[in-house]
mmCIF file with all atom_site columns, C-alpha atoms in Angstrom:
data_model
loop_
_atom_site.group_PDB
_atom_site.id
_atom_site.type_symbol
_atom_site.label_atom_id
_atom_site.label_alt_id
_atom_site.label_comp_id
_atom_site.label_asym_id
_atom_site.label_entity_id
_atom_site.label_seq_id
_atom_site.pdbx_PDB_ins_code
_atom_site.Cartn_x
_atom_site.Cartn_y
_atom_site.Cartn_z
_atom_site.occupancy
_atom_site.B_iso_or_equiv
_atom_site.pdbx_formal_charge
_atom_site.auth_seq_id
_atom_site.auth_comp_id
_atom_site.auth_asym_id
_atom_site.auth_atom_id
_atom_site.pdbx_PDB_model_num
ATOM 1   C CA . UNK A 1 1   ? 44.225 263.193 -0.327  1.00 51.00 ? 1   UNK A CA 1
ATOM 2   C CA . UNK A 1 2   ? 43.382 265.647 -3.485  1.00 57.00 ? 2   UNK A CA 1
ATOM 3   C CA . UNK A 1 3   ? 43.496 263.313 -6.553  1.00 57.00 ? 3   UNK A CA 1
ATOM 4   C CA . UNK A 1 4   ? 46.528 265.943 -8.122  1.00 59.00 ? 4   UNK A CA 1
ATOM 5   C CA . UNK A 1 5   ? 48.988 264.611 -5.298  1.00 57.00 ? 5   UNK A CA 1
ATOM 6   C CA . UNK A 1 6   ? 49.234 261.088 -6.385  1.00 56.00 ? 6   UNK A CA 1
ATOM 7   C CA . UNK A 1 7   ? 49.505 261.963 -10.064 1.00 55.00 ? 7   UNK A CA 1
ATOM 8   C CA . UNK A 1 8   ? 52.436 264.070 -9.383  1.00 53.00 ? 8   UNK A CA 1
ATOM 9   C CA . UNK A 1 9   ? 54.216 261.433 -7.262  1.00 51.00 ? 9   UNK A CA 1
ATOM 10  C CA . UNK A 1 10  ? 53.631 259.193 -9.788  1.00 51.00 ? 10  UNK A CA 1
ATOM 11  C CA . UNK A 1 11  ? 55.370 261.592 -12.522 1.00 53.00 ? 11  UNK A CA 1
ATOM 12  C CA . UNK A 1 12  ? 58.214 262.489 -9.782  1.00 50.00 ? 12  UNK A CA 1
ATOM 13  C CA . UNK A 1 13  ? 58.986 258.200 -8.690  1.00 50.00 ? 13  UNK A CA 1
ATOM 14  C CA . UNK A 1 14  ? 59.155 258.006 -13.075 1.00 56.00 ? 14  UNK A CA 1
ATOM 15  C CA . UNK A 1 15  ? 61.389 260.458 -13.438 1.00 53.00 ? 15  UNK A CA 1
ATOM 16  C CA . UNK A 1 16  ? 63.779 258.748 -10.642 1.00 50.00 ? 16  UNK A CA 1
ATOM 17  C CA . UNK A 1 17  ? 63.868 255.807 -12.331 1.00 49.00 ? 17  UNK A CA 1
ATOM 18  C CA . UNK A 1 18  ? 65.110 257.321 -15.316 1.00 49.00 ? 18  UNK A CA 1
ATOM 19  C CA . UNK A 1 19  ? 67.380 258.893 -13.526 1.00 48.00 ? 19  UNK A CA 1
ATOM 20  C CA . UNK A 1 20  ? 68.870 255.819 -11.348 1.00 49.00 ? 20  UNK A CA 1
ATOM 21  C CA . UNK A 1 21  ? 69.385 254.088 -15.088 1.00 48.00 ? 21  UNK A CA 1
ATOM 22  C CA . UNK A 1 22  ? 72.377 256.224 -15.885 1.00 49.00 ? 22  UNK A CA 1
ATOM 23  C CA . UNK A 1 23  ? 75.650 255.231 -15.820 1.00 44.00 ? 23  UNK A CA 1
ATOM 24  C CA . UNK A 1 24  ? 77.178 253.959 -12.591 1.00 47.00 ? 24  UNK A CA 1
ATOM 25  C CA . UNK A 1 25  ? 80.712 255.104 -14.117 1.00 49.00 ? 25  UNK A CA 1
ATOM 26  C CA . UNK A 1 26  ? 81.992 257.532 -11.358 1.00 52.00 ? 26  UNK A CA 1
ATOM 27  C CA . UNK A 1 27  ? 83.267 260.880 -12.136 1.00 47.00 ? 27  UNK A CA 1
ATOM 28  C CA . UNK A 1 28  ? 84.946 263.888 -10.079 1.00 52.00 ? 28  UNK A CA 1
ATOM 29  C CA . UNK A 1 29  ? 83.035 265.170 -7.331  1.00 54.00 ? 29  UNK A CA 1
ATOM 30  C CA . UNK A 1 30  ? 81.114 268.168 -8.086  1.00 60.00 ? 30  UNK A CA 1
ATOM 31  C CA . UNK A 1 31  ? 82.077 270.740 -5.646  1.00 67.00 ? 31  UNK A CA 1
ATOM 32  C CA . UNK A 1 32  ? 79.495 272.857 -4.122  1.00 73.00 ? 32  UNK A CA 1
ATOM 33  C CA . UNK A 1 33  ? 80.936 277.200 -4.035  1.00 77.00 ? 33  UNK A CA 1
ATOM 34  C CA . UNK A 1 34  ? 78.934 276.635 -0.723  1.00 83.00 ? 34  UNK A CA 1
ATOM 35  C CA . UNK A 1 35  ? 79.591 274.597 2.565   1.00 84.00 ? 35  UNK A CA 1
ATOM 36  C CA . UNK A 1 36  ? 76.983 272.560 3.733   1.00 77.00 ? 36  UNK A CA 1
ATOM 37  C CA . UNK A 1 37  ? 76.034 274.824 6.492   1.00 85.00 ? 37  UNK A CA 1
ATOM 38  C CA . UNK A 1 38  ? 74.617 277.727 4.089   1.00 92.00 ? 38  UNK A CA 1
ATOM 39  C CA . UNK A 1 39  ? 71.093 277.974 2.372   1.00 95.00 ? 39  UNK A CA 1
ATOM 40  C CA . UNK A 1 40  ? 71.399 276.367 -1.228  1.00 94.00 ? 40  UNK A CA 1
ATOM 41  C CA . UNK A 1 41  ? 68.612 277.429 -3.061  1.00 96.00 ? 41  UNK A CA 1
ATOM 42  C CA . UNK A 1 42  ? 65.804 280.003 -2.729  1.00 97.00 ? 42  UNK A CA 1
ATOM 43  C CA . UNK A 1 43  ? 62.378 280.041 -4.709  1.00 98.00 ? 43  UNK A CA 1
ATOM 44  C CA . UNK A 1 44  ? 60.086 283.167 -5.185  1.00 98.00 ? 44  UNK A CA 1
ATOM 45  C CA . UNK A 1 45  ? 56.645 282.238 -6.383  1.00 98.00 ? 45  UNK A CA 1
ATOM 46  C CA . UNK A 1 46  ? 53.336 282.081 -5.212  1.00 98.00 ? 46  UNK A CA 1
ATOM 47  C CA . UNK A 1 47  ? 50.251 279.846 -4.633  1.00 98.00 ? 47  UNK A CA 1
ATOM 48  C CA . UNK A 1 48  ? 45.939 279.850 -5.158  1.00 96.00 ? 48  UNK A CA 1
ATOM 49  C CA . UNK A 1 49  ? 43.994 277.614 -3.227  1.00 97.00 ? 49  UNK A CA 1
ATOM 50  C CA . UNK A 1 50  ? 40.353 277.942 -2.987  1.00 96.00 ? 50  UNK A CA 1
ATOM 51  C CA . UNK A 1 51  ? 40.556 281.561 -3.744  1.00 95.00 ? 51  UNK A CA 1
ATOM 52  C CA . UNK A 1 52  ? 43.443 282.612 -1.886  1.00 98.00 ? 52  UNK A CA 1
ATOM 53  C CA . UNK A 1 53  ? 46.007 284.033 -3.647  1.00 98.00 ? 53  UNK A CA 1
ATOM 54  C CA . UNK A 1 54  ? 49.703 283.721 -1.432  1.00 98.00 ? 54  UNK A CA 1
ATOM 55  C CA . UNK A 1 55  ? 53.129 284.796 -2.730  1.00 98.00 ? 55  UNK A CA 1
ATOM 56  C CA . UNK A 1 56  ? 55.624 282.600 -0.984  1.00 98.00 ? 56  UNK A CA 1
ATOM 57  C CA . UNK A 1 57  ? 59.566 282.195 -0.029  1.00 98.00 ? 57  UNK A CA 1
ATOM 58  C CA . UNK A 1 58  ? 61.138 279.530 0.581   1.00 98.00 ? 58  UNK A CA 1
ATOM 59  C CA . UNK A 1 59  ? 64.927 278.739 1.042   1.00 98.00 ? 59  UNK A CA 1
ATOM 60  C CA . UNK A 1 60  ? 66.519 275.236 1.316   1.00 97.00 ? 60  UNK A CA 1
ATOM 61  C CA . UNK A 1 61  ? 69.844 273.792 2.658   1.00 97.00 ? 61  UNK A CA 1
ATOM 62  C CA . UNK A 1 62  ? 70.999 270.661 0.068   1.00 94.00 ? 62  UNK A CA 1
ATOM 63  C CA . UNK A 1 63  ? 73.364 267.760 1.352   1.00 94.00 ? 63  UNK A CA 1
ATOM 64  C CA . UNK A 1 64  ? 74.326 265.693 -1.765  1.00 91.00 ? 64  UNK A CA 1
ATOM 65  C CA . UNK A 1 65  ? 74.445 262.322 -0.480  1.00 92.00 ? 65  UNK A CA 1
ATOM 66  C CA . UNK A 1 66  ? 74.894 261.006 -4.265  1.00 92.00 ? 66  UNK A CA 1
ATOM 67  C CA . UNK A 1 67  ? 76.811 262.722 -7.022  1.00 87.00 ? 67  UNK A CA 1
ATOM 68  C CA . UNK A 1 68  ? 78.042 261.534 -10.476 1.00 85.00 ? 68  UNK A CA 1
ATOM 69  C CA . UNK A 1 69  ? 79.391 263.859 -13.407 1.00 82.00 ? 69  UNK A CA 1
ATOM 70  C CA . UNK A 1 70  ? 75.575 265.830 -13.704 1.00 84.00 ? 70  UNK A CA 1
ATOM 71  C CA . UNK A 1 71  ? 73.483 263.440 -11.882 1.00 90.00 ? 71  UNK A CA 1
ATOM 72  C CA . UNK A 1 72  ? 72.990 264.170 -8.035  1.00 91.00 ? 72  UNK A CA 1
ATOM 73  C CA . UNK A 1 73  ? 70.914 263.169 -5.409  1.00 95.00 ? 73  UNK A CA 1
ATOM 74  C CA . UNK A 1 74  ? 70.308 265.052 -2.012  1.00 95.00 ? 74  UNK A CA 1
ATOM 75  C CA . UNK A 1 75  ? 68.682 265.575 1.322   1.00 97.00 ? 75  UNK A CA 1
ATOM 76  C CA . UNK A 1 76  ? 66.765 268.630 1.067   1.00 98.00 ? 76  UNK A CA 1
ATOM 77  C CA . UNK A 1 77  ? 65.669 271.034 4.237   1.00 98.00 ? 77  UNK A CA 1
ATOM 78  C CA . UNK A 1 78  ? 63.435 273.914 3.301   1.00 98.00 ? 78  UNK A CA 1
ATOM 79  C CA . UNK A 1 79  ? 61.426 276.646 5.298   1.00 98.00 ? 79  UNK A CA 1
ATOM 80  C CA . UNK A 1 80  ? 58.768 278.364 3.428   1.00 98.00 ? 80  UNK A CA 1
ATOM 81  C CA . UNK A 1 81  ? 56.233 281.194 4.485   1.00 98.00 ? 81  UNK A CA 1
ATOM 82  C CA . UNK A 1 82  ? 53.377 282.646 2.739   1.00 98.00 ? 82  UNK A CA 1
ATOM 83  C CA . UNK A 1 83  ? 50.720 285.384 3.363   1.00 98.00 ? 83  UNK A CA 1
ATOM 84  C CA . UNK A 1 84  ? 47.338 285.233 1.542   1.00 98.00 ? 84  UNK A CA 1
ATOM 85  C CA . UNK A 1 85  ? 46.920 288.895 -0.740  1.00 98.00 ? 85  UNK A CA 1
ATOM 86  C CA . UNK A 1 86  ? 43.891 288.167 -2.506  1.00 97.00 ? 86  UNK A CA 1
ATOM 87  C CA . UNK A 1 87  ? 40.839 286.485 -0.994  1.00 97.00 ? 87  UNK A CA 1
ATOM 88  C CA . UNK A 1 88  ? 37.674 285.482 -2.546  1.00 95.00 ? 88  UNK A CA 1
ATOM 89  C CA . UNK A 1 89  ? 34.078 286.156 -2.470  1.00 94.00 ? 89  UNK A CA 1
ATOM 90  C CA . UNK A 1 90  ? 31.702 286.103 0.331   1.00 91.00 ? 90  UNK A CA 1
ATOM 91  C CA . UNK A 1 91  ? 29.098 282.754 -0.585  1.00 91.00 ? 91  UNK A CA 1
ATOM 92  C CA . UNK A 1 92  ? 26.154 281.492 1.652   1.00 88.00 ? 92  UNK A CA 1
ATOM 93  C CA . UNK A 1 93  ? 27.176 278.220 0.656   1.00 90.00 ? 93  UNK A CA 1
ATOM 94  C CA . UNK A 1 94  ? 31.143 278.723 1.682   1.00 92.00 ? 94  UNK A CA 1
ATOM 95  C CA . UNK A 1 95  ? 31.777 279.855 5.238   1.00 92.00 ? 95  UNK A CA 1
ATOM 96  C CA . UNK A 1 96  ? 35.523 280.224 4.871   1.00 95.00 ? 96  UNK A CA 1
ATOM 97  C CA . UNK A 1 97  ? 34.976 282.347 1.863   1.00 95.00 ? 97  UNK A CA 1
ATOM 98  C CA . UNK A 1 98  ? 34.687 285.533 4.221   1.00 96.00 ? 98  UNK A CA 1
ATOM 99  C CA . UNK A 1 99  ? 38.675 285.209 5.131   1.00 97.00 ? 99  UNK A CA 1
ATOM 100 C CA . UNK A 1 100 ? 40.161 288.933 5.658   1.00 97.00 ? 100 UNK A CA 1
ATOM 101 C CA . UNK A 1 101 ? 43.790 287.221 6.479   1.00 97.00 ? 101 UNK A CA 1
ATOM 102 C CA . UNK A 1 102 ? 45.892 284.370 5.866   1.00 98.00 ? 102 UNK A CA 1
ATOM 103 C CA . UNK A 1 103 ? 49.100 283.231 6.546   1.00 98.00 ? 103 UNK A CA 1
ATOM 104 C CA . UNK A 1 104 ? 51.232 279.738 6.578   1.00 98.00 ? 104 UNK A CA 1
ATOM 105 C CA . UNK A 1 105 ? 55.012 278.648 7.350   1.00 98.00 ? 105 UNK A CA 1
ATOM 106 C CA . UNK A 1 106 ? 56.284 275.141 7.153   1.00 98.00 ? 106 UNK A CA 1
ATOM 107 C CA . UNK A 1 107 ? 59.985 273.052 7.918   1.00 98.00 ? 107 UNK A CA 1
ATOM 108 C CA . UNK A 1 108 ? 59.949 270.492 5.507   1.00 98.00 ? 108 UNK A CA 1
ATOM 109 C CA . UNK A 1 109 ? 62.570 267.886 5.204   1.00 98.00 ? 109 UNK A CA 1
ATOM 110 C CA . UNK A 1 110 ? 62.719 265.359 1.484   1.00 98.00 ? 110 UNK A CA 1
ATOM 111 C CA . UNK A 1 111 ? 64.779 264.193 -1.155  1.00 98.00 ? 111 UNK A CA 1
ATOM 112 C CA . UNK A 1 112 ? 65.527 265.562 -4.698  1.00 97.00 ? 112 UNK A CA 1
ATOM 113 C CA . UNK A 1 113 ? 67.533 264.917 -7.869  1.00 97.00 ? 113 UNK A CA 1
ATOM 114 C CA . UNK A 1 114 ? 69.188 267.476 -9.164  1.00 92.00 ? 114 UNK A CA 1
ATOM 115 C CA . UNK A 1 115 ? 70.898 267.256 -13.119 1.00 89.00 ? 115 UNK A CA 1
ATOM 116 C CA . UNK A 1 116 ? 73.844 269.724 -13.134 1.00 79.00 ? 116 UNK A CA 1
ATOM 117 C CA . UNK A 1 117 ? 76.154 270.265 -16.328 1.00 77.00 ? 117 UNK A CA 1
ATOM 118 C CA . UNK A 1 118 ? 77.571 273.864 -16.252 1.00 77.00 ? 118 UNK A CA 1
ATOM 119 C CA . UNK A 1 119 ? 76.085 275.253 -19.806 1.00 83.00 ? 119 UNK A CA 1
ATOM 120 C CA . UNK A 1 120 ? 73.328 273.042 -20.157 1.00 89.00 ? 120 UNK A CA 1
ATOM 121 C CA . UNK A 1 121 ? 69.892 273.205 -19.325 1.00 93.00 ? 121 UNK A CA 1
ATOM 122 C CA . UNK A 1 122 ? 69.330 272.523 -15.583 1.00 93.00 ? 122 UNK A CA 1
ATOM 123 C CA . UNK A 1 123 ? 66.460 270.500 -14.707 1.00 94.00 ? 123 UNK A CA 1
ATOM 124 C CA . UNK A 1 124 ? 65.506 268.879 -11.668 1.00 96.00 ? 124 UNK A CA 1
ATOM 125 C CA . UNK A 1 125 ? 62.474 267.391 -8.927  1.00 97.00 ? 125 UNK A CA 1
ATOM 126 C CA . UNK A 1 126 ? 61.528 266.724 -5.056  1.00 98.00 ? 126 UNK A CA 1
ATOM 127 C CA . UNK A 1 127 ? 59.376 265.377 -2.561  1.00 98.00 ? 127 UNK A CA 1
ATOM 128 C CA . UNK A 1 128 ? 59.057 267.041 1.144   1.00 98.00 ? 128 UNK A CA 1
ATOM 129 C CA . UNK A 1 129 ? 57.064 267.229 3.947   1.00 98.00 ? 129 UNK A CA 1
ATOM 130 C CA . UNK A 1 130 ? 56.816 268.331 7.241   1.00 98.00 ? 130 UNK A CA 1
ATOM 131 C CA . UNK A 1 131 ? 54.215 270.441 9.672   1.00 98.00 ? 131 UNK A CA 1
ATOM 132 C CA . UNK A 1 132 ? 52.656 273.612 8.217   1.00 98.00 ? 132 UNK A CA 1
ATOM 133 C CA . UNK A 1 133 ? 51.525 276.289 10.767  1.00 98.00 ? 133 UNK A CA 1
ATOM 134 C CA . UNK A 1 134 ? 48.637 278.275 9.403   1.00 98.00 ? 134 UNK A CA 1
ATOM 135 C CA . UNK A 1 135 ? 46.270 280.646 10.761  1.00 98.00 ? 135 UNK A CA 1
ATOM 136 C CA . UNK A 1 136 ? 42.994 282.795 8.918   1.00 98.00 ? 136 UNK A CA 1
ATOM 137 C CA . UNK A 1 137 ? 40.963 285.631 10.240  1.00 97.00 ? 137 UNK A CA 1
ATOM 138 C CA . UNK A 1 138 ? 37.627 285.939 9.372   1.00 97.00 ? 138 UNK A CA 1
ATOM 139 C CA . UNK A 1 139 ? 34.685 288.535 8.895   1.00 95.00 ? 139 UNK A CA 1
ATOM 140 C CA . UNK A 1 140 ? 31.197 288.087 10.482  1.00 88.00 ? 140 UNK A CA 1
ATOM 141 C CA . UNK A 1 141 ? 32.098 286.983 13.898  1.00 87.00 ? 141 UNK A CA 1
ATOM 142 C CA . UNK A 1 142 ? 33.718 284.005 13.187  1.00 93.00 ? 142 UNK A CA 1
ATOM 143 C CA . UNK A 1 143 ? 36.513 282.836 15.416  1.00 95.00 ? 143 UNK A CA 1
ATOM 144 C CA . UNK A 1 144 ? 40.140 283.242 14.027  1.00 97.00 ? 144 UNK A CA 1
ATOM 145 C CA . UNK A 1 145 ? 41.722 279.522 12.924  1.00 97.00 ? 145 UNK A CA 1
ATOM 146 C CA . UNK A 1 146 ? 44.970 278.843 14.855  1.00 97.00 ? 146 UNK A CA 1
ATOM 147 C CA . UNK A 1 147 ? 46.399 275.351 13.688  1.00 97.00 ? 147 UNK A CA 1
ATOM 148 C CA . UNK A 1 148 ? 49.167 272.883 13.110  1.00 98.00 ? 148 UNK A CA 1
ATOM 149 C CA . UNK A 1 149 ? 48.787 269.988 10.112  1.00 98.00 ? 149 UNK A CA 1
ATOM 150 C CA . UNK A 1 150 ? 51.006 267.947 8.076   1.00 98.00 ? 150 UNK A CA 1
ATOM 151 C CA . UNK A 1 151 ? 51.965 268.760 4.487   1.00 98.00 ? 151 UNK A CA 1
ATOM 152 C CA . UNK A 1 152 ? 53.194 267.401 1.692   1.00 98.00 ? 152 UNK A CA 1
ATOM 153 C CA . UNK A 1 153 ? 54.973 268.850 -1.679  1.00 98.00 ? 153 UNK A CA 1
ATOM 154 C CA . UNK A 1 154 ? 56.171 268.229 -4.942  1.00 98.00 ? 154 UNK A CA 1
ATOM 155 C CA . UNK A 1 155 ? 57.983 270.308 -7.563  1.00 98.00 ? 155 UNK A CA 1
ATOM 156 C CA . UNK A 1 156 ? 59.642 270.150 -10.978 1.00 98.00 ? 156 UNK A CA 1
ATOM 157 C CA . UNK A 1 157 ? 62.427 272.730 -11.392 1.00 97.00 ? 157 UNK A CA 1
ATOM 158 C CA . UNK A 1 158 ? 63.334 273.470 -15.190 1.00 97.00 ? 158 UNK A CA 1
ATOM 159 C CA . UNK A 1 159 ? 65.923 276.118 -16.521 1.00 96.00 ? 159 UNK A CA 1
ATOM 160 C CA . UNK A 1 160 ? 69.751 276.948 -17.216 1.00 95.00 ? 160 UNK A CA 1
ATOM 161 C CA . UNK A 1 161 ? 72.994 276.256 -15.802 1.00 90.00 ? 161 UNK A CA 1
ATOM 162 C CA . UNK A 1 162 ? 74.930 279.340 -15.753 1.00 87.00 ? 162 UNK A CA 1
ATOM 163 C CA . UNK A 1 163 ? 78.105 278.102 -14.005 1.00 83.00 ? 163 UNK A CA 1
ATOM 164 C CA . UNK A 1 164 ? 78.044 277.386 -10.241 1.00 83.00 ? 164 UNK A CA 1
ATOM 165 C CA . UNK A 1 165 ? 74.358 278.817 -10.120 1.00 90.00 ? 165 UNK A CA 1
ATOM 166 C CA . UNK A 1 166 ? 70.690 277.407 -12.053 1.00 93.00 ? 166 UNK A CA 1
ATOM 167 C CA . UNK A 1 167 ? 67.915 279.858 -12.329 1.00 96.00 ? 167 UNK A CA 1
ATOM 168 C CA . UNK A 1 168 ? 64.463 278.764 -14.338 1.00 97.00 ? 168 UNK A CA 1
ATOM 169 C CA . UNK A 1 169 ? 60.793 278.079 -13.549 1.00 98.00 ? 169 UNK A CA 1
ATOM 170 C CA . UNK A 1 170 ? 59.406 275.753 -10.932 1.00 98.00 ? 170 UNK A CA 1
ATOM 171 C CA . UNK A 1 171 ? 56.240 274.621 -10.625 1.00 98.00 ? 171 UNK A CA 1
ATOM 172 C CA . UNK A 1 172 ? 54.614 271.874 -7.841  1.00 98.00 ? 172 UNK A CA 1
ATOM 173 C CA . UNK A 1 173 ? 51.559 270.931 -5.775  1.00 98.00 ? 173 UNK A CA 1
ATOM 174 C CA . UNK A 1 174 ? 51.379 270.678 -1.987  1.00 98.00 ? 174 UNK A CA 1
ATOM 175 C CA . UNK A 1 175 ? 48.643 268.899 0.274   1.00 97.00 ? 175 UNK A CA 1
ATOM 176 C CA . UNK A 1 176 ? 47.395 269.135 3.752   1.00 97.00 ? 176 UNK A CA 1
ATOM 177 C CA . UNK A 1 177 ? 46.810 266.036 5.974   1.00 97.00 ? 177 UNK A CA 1
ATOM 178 C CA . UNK A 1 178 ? 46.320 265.595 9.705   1.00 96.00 ? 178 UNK A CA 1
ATOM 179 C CA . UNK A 1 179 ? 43.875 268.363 10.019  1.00 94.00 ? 179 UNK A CA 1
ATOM 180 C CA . UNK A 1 180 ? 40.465 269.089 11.781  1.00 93.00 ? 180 UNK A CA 1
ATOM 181 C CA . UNK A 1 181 ? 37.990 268.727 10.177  1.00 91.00 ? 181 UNK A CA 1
ATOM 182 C CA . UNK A 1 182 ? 36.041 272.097 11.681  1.00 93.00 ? 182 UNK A CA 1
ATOM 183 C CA . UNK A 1 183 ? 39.194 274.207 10.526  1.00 96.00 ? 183 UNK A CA 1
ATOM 184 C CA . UNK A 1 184 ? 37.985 276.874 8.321   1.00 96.00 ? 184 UNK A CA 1
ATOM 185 C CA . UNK A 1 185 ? 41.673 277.835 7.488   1.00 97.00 ? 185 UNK A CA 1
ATOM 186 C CA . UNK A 1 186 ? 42.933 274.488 6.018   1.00 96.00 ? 186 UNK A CA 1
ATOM 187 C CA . UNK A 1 187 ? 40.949 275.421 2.798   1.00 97.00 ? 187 UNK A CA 1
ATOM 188 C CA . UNK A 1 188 ? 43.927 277.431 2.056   1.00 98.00 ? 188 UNK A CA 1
ATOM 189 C CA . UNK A 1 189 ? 46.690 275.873 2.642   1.00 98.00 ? 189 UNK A CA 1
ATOM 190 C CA . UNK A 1 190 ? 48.739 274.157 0.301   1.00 97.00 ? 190 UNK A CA 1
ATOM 191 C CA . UNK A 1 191 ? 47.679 274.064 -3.569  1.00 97.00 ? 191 UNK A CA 1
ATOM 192 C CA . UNK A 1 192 ? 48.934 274.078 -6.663  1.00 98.00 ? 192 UNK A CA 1
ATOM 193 C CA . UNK A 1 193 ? 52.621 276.657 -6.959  1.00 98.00 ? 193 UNK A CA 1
ATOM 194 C CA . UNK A 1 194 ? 54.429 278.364 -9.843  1.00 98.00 ? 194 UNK A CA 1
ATOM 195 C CA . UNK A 1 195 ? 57.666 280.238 -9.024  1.00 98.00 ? 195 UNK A CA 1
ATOM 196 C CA . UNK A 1 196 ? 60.828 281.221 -10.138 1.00 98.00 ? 196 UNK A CA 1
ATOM 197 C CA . UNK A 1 197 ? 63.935 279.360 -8.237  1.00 98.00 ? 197 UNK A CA 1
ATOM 198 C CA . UNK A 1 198 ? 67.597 279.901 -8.231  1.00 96.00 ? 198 UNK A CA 1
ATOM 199 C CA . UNK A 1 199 ? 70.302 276.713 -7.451  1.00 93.00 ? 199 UNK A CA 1
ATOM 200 C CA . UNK A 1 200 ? 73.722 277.378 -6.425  1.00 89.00 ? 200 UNK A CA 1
ATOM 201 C CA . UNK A 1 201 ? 74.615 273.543 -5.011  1.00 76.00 ? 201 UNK A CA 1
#
């Protein structure tokens, strides 16, 4: 796997073990202005991998399974698609390089911490993954790339608590696995990720 991943999974498992060494002292619930069924979060944003340049969406569905006064942890389910906008320049020594089209969705399923105080700056993190369904078209003849892969993601969220709803910056870093290895399209997928998110858990 891309030497980023690890680093940021490192960074993610410290900040989780900052976070379990809180209190234990129990306060009242925190009560979502959602029900569980509903979508819990969105992020706008966009990724660049090898060249490609993909705005993205993604919405997720949160179900706290750990809660304290600010401190929460929860099961997170999140579908994202993405559709490449700017591609890069034809090279002799880069095949894929000649990609006219690009698109990839993914169902991820993970775990985040969320830190919730209504007033307060909202800050948060995750780890996902699931199967990512790409595809590329290509100039000069080549064969369009159909395929299915695994994927994995990170992100930090960071921003304000305005009431029932969080809104800030988000940034993260998502790799491919599982792949074949004559797949011109899996040079795109994944990557690093900056976006803007809103949290309404």
């Amino acid at each position: 796997m891309h030497r980023k991943l690890p680093v940021l999974l490192v960074v993610v498992l410290g900040l989780a073990s900052s976070a379990s060494a809180q209190s234990a002292k129990r306060h009242p619930e925190h009560r979502s202005p959602t029900p569980a069924w509903a979508p819990r979060g969105v992020l706008l944003g966009a990724s660049l991998q090898d060249g490609v340049l993909s705005p993205t969406a993604k919405v997720q569905w949160q179900f706290t399974f750990y809660q304290d006064r600010k401190d929460a942890m929860a099961l997170l389910l999140e579908g994202s698609a993405s559709w490449g906008v700017a591609f890069p320049s034809a090279t002799p020594d880069k095949p894929q390089n000649v990609v006219n089209r690009f698109y990839q969705y993914s169902p991820q399923l993970g775990v985040g911490y969320r830190n919730h105080l209504p007033g307060q700056v909202h800050w948060g993190f995750q780890v996902t993954g699931g199967p990512v369904f790409y595809g590329a078209d290509f100039d000069g003849g080549l064969e369009p790339d159909r395929r299915v892969a695994g994927i994995i993601e990170g992100r930090i969220h960071l921003g304000y608590q305005f009431g029932a709803v969080a809104g800030g910056l988000a940034v993260g870093y998502a790799e491919a696995f599982g792949y074949k290895r004559r797949s011109l399209g899996r040079f795109f997928v994944g990557g690093p990720m900056v976006g803007l998110f809103m949290d309404w858990r």
